CSV table of C-alpha atoms and ligand atoms in Angstrom, one decimal:
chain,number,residue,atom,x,y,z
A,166,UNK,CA,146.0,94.7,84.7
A,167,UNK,CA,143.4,94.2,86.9
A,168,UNK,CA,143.3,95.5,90.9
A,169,UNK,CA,142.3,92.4,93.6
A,170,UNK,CA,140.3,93.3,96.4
A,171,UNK,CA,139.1,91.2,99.1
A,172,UNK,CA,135.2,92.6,99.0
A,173,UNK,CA,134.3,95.3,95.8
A,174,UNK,CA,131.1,97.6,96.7
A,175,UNK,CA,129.2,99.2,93.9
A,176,UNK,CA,127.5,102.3,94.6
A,177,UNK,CA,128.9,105.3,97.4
A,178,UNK,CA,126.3,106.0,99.1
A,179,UNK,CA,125.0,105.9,102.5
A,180,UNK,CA,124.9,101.7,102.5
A,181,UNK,CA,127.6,101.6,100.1
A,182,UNK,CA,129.9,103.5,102.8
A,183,UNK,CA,128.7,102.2,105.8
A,184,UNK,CA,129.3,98.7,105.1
A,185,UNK,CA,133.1,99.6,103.3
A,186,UNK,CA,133.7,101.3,107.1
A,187,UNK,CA,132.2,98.2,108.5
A,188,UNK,CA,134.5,94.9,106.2
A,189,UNK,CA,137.4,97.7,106.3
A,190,UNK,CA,137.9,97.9,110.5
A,191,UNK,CA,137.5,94.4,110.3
A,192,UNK,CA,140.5,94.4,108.0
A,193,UNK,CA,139.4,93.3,104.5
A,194,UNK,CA,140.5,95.1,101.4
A,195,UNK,CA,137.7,97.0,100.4
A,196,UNK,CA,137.1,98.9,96.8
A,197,UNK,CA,134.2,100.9,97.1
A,198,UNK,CA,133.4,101.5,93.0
A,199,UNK,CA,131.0,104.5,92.3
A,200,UNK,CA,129.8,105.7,88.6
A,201,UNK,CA,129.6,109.5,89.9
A,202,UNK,CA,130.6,111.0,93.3
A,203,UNK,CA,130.1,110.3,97.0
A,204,UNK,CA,126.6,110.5,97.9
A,205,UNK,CA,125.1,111.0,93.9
A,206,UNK,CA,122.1,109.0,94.3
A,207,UNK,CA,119.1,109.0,97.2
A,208,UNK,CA,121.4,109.8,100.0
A,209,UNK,CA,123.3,112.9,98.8
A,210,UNK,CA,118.8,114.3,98.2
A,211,UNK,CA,117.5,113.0,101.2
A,212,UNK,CA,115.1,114.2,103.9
A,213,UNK,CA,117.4,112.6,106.4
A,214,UNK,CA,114.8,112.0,109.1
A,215,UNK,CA,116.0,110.2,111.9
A,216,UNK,CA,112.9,108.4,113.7
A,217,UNK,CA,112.4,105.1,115.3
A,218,UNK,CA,108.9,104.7,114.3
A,219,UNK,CA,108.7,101.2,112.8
A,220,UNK,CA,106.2,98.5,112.9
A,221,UNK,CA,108.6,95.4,113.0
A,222,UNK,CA,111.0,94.4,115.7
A,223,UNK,CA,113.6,93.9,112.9
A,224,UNK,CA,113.4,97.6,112.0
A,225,UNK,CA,113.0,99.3,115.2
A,226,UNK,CA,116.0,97.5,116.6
A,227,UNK,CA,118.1,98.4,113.6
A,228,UNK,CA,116.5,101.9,113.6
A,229,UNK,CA,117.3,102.3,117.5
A,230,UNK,CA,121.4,101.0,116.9
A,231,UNK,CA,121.5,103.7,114.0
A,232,UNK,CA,120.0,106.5,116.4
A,233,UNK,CA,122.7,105.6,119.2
A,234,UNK,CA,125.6,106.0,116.3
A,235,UNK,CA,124.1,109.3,115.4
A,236,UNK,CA,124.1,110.7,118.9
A,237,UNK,CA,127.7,109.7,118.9
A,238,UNK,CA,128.7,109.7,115.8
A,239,UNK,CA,132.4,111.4,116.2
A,240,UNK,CA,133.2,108.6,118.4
A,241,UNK,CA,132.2,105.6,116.6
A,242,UNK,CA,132.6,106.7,112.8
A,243,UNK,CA,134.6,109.9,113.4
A,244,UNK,CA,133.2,113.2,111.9
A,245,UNK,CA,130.2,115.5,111.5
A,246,UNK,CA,126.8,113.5,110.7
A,247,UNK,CA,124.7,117.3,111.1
A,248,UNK,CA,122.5,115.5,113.9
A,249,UNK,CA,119.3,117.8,115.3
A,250,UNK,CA,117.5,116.3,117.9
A,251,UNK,CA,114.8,118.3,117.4
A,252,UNK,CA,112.1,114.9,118.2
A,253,UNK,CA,109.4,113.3,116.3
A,254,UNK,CA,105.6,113.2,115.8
A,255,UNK,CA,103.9,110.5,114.3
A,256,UNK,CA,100.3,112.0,113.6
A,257,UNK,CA,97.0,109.4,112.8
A,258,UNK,CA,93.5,109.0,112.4
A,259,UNK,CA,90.9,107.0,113.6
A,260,UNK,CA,91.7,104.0,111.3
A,261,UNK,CA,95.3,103.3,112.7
A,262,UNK,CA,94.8,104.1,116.2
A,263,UNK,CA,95.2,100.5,117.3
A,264,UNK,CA,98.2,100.1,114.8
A,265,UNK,CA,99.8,103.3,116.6
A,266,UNK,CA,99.5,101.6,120.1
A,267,UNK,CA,100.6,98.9,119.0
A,268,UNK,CA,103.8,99.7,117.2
A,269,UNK,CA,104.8,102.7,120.3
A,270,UNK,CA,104.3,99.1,122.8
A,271,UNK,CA,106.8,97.0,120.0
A,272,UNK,CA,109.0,100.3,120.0
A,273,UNK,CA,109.2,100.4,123.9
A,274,UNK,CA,109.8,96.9,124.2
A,275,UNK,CA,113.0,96.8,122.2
A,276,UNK,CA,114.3,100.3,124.3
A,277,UNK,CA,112.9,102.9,122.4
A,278,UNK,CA,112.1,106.4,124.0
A,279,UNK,CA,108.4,107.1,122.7
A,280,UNK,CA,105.0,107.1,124.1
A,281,UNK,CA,101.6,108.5,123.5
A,282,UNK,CA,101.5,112.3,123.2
A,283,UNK,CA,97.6,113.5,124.4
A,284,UNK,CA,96.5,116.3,122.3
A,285,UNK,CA,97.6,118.7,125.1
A,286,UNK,CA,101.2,117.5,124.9
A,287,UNK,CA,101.1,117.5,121.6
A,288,UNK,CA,100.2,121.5,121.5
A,289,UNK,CA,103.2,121.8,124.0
A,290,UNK,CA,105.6,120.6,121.9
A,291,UNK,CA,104.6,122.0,118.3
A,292,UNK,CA,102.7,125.3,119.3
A,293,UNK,CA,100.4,126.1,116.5
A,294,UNK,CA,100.1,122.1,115.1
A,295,UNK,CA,96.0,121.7,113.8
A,296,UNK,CA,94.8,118.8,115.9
A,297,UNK,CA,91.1,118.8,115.1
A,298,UNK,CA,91.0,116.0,112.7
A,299,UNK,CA,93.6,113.5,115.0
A,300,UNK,CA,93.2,110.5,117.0
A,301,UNK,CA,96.2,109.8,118.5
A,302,UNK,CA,99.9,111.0,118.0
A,303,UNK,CA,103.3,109.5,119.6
A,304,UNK,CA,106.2,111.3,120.4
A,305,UNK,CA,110.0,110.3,120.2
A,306,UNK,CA,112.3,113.0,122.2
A,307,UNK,CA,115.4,112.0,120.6
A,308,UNK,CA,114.8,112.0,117.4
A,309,UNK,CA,115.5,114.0,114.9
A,310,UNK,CA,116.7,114.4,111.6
A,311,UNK,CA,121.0,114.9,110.1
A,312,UNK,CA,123.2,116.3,107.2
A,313,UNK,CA,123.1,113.4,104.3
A,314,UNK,CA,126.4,115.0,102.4
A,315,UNK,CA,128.4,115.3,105.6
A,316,UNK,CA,127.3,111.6,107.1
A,317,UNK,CA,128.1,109.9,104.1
A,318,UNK,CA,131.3,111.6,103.7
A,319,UNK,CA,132.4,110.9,106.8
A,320,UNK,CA,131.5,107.2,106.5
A,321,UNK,CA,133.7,107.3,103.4
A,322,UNK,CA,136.5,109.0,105.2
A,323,UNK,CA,136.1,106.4,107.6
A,324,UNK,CA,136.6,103.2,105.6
A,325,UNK,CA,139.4,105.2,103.9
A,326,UNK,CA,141.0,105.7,107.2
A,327,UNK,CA,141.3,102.0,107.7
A,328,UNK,CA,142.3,101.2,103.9
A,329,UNK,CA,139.5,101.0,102.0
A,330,UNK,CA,139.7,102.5,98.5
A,331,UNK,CA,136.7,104.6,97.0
A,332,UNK,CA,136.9,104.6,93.3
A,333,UNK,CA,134.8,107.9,91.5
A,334,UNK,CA,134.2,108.1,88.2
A,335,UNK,CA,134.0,104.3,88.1
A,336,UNK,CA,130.9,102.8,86.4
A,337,UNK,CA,130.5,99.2,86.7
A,338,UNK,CA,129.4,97.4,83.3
A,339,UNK,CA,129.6,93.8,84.0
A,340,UNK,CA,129.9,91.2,86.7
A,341,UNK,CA,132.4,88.2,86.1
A,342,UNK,CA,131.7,84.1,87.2
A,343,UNK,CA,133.4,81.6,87.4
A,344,UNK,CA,132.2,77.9,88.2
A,345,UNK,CA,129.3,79.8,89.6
A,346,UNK,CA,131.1,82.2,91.9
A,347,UNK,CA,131.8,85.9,91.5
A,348,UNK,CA,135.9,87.1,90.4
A,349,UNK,CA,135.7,90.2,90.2
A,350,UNK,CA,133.5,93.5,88.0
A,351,UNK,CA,134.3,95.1,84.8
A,352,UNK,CA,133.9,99.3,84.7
A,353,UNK,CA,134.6,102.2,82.4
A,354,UNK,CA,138.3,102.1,84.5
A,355,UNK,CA,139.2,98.5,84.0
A,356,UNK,CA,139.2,95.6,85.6
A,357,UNK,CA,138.4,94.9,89.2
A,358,UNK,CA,139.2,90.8,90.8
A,359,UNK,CA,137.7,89.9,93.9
A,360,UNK,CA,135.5,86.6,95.3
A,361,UNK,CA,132.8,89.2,96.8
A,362,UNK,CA,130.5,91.7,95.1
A,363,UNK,CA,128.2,93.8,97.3
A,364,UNK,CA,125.3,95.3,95.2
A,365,UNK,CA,124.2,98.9,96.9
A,366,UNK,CA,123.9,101.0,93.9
A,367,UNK,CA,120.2,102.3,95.3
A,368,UNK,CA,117.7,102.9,92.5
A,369,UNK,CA,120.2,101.5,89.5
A,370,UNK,CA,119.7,98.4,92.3
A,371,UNK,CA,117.6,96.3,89.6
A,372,UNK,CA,119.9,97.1,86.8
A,373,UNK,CA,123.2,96.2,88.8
A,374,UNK,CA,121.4,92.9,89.6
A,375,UNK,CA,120.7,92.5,86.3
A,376,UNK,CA,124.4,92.1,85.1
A,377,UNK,CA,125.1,89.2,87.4
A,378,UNK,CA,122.1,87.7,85.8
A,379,UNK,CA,120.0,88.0,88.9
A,380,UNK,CA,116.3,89.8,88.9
A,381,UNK,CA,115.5,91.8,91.7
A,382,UNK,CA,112.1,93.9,92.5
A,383,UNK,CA,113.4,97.0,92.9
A,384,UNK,CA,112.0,100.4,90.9
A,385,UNK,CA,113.2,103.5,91.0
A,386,UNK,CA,111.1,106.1,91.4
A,387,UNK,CA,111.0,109.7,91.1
A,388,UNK,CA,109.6,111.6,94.3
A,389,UNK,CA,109.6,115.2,95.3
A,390,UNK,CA,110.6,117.6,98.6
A,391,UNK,CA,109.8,121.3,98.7
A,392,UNK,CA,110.9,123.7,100.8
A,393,UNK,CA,108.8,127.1,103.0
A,394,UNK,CA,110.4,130.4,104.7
A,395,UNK,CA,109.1,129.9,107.9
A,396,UNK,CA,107.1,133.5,108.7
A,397,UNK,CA,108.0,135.8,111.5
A,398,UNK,CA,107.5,134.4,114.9
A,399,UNK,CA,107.5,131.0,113.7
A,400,UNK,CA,111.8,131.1,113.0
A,401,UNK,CA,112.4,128.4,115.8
A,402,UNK,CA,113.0,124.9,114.8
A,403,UNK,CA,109.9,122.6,115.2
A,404,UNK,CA,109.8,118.7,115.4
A,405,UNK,CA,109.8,116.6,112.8
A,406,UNK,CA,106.1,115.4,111.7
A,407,UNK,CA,105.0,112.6,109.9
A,408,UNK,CA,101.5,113.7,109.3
A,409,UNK,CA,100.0,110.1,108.7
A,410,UNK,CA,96.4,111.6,108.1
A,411,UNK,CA,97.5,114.0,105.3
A,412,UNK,CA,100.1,110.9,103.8
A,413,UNK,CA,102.8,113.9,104.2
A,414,UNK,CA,105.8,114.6,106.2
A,415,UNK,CA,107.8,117.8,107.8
A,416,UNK,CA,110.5,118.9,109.1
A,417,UNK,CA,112.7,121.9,109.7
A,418,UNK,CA,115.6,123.0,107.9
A,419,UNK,CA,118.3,125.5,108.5
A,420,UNK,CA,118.4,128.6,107.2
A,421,UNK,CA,114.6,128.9,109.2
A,422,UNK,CA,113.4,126.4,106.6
A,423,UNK,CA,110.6,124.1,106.5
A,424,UNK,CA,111.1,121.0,104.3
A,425,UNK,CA,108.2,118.8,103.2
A,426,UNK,CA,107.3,115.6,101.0
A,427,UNK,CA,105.1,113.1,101.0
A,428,UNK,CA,104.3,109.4,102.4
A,429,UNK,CA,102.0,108.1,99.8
A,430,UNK,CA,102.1,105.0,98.3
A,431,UNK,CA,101.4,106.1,95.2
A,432,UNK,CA,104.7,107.5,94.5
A,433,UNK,CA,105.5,103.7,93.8
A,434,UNK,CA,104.2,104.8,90.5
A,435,UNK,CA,106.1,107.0,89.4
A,436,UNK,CA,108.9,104.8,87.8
A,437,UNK,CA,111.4,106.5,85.8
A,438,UNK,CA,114.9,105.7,84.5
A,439,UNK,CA,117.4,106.4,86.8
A,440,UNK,CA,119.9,108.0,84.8
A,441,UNK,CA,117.2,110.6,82.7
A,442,UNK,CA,114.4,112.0,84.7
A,443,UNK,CA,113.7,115.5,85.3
A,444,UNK,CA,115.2,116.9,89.2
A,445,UNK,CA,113.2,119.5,88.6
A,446,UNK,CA,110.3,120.4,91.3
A,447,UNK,CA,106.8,120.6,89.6
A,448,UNK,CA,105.0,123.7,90.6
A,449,UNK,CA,101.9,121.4,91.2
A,450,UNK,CA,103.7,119.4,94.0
A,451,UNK,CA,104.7,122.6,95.7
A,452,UNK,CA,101.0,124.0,95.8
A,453,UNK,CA,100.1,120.1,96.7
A,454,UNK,CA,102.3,119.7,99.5
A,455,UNK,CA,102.4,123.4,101.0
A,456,UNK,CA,98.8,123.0,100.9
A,457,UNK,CA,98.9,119.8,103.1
A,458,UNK,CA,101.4,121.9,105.7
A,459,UNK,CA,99.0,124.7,105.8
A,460,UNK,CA,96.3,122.3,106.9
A,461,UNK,CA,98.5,120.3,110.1
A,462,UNK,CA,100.2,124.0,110.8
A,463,UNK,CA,98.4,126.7,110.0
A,464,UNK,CA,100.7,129.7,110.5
A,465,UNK,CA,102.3,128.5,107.3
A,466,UNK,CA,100.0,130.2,104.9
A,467,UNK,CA,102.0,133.4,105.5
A,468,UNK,CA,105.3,131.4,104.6
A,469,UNK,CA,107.4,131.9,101.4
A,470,UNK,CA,107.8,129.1,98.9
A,471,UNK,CA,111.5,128.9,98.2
A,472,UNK,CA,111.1,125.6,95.8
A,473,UNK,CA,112.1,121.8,95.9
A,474,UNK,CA,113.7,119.3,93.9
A,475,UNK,CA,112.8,115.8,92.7
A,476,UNK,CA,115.1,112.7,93.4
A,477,UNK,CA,115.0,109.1,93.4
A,478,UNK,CA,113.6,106.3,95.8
A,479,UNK,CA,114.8,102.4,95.3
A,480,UNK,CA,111.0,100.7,95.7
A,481,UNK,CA,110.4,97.0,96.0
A,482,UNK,CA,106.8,95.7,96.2
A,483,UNK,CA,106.6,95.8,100.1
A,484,UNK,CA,109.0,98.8,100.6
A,485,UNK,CA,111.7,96.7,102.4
A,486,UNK,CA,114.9,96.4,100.9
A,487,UNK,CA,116.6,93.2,99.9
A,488,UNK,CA,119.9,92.3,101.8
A,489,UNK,CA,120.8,88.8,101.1
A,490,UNK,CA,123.3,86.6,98.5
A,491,UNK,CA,121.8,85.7,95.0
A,492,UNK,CA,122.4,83.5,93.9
A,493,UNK,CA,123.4,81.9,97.4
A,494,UNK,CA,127.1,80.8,97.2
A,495,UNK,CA,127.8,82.8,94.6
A,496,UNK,CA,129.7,85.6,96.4
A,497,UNK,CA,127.1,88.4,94.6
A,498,UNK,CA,125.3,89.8,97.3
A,499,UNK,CA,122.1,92.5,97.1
A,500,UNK,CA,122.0,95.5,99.5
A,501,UNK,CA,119.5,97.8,98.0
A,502,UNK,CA,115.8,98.5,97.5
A,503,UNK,CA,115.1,100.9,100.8
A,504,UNK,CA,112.3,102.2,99.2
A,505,UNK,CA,112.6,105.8,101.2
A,506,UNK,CA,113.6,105.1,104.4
A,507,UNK,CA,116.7,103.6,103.9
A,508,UNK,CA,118.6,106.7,105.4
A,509,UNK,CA,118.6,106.2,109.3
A,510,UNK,CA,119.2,102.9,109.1
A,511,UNK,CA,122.0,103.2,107.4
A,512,UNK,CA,124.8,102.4,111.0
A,513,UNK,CA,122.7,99.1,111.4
A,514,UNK,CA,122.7,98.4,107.6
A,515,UNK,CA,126.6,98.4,107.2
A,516,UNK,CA,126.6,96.1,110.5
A,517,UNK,CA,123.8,94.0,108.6
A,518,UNK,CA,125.8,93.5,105.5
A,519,UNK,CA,129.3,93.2,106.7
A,520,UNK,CA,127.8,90.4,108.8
A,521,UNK,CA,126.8,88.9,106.0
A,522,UNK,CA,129.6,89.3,103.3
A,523,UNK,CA,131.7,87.5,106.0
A,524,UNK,CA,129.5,84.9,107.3
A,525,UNK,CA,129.4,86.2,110.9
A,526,UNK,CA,127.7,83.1,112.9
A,527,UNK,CA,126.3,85.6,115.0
A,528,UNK,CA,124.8,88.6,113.3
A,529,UNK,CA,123.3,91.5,115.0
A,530,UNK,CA,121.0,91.7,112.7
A,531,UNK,CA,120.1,89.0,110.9
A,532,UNK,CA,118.6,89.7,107.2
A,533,UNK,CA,116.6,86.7,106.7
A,534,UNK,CA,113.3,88.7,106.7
A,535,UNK,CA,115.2,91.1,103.7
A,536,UNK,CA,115.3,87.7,101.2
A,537,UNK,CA,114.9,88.1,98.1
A,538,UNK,CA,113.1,84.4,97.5
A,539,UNK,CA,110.3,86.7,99.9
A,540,UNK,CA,108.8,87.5,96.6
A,541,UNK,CA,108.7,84.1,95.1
A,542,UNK,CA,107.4,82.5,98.1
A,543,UNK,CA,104.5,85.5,99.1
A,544,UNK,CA,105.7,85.8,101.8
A,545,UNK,CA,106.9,89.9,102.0
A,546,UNK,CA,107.5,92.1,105.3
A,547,UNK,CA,104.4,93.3,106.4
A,548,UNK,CA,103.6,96.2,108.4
A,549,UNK,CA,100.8,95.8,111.7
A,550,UNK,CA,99.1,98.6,110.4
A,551,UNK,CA,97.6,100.9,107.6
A,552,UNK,CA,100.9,103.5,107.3
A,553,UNK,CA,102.9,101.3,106.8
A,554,UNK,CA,105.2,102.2,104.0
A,555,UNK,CA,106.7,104.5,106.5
A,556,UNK,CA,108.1,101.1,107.4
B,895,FAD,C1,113.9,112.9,98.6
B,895,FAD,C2,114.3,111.8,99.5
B,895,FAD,C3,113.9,111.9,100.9
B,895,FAD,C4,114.3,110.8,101.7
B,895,FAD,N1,114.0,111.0,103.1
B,895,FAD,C5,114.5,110.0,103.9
B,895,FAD,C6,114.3,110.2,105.3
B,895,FAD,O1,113.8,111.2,105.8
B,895,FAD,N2,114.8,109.2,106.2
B,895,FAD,C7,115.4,108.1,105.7
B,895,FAD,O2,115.7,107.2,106.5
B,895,FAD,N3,115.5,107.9,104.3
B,895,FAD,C8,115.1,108.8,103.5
B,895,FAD,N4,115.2,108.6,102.1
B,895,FAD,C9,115.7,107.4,101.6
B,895,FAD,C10,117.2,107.3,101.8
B,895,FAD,O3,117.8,108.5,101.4
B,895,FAD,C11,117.7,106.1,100.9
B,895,FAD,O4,117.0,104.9,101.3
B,895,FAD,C12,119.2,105.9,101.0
B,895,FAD,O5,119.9,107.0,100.8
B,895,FAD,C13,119.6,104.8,100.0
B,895,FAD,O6,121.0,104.7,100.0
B,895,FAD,P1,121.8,103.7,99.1
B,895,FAD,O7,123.2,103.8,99.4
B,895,FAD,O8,121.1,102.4,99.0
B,895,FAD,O9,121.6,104.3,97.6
B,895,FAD,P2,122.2,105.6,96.8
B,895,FAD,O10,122.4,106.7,97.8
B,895,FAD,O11,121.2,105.9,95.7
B,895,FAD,O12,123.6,105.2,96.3
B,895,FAD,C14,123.7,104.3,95.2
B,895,FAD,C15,125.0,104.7,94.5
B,895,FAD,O13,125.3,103.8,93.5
B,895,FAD,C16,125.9,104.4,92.4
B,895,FAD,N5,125.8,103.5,91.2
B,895,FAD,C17,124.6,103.1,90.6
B,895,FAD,N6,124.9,102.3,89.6
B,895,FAD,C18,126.3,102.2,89.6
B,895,FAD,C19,127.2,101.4,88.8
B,895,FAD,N7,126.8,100.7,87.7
B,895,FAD,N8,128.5,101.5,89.0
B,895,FAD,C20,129.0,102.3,90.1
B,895,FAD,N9,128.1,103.0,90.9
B,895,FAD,C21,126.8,102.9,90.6
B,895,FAD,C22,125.0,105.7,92.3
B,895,FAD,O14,125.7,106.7,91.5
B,895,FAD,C23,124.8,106.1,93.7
B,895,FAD,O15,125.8,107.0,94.2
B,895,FAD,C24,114.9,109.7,101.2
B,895,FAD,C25,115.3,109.6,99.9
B,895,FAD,C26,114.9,110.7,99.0
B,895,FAD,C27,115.3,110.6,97.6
């Protein structure tokens, strides 16, 4: 015998959770159905950096809402999200000097707090940081970056609080029509009825999609962190960088940690299948991307490396996910493809897609620019400036 749910989520990760939090306090019967364990994909490996640098108004204002929830997260989703407001520093060169400007003006004009760091202010808030070869830099004070395992557990504990269901161990193998609209999944534990499907199963995004007969963009991708001992003198936590110039990223990480990775499009290309790739670091990433640290902060050539690990981003060709109904009126709807910086915005997506599974007239935010006819119609998000895979 089957269960009936009002709204069935595939995938428990950070947008799976959020939005099952989201439907449940609004009182729908939510079954959140997930092949492994809480936070198995991207979100249980991410970087977790919490930053409102992005180029679109969309974006910012979504990434702004989720900061505001991580400040306060015990109040509004109840539990431990790890938060460090430690702030952020978004590094560039000549070439995106104007694109800088312009996305700190877009950033202040929907309420964020950044501006311009000089390179004096910049030395005053990372002592050490190579400036030589930068342009310009802008600096967000309350950002930051937060715990992955213990914010996505705590957004499952929180939809379970108000009656939500999180299945484990349930794999989902088919999605059922009828007359056009969705009535329910099939999994490796049985039947599941209800007339709305939410798709956020991350990298296996394409593949879920694939079942209700629907083709959507998204690759998964396998991409790499390592981590550095900070040396002695240097044990203090240091702001998160995203080091533009050097297509690399930073950020501290307990235990006197420094954690590191890349922004380069070219990890775009490294598609693999989701379920058999190898998580293990590759010792030339580690000499890569310790050797792109050395260069931004220098005192790092007398750190330790203590290794890494490879995981999985959910790509689609303009590194915006898709969060819309396909087909439309059919009940199936697509939450997935955040191509690595789906994390942070995780508060606002779960606002995003509970909006939409229930047809709110007025949604916060509204995903019409995350369409997946985008593709079809070349019309995809762009960014106002060069780096702008970071978003
Ligand atoms: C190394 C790394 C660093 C990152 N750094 C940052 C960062 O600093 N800041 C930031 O904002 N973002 C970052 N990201 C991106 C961010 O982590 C992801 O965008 C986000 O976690 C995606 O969440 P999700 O819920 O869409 O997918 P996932 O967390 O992948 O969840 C999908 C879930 O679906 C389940 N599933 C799949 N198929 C099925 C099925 N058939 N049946 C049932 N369940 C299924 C999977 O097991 C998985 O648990 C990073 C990602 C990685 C990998």
């Amino acid at each position: 015998m089957s269960e009936r749910f009002d709204v069935l989520i595939i995938g428990a990760g950070i947008m799976g959770c959020s939005t099952a939090f989201q439907l449940a306090q609004r009182g729908l019967a939510v079954a959140v159905l997930e092949k492994e364990q809480i936070g198995a994909g991207s979100t249980g490996k991410s970087s977790a950096i919490i930053r409102q640098h992005y180029s679109n108004e969309l974006t910012a204002r979504m990434a702004l809402h989720s900061l505001r929830v991580y400040q306060h997260f015990d109040d509004v989703v109840g539990g431990e999200s790890g938060f460090h407001r430690v702030g952020f520093l978004a590094l560039v060169a000549a070439k995106d000097r104007a694109g800088l400007e312009a996305n700190v003006a877009l950033q202040q004009r929907v309420g964020i707090q950044t501006e311009l760091a000089p390179a004096d202010a910049v030395s005053e808030l990372m002592p050490g940081l190579q400036q030589a070869d930068l342009v310009a830099a802008a600096y967000e004070p309350e950002s930051g970056y937060a715990d992955p395992h213990l914010t996505v557990h705590a957004y499952a504990n929180a939809a379970k609080r108000h009656g939500a269901r999180i299945f484990l161990h349930t794999e989902v193998t088919g999605v059922r029509f009828a007359a056009g609209k969705v009535v329910g999944v099939d999994t490796s534990q049985g039947a599941f009825d209800a007339p709305q499907v939410v798709n956020c199963s991350g990298p296996w995004g394409a593949r879920v999609a694939k079942l209700a007969g629907i083709d959507a963009p998204i690759n998964s991708c396998r991409v790499q962190v390592a981590f550095f001992r900070r040396p002695p003198g240097h044990e203090a936590e240091h702001p998160v960088v995203a080091d533009f110039v050097h297509a690399s990223y930073f950020r501290p990480e307990t235990g006197g940690l420094t954690l590191a990775g890349l922004i380069d499009p070219a990890e775009g290309d490294a598609v693999v299948d989701p379920d058999h790739f190898s998580e293990t670091v590759d010792r030339s990433f580690v000499l890569d991307v310790g050797e792109l640290l050395v260069r931004r902060y220098p005192a790092m050539e007398q750190s330790l490396s203590t290794g890494g690990f490879a995981a999985l981003y959910a790509i689609t060709p303009d590194w915006h996910p898709i969060v819309d109904e396909a087909p439309a009126g059919s009940g199936f709807f697509l939450c997935a493809g955040f191509s690595g910086h789906g994390f942070k915005l995780g508060p606002a997506v779960g606002l995003m897609a509970a909006d939409m599974v229930t047809g709110a007239s007025d949604p916060t935010f509204d995903p019409h620019m995350f369409r997946l006819s985008r593709y079809a119609e070349n019309a995809p998000v762009r960014g106002q400036y060069e780096y702008s895979i970071a978003g």
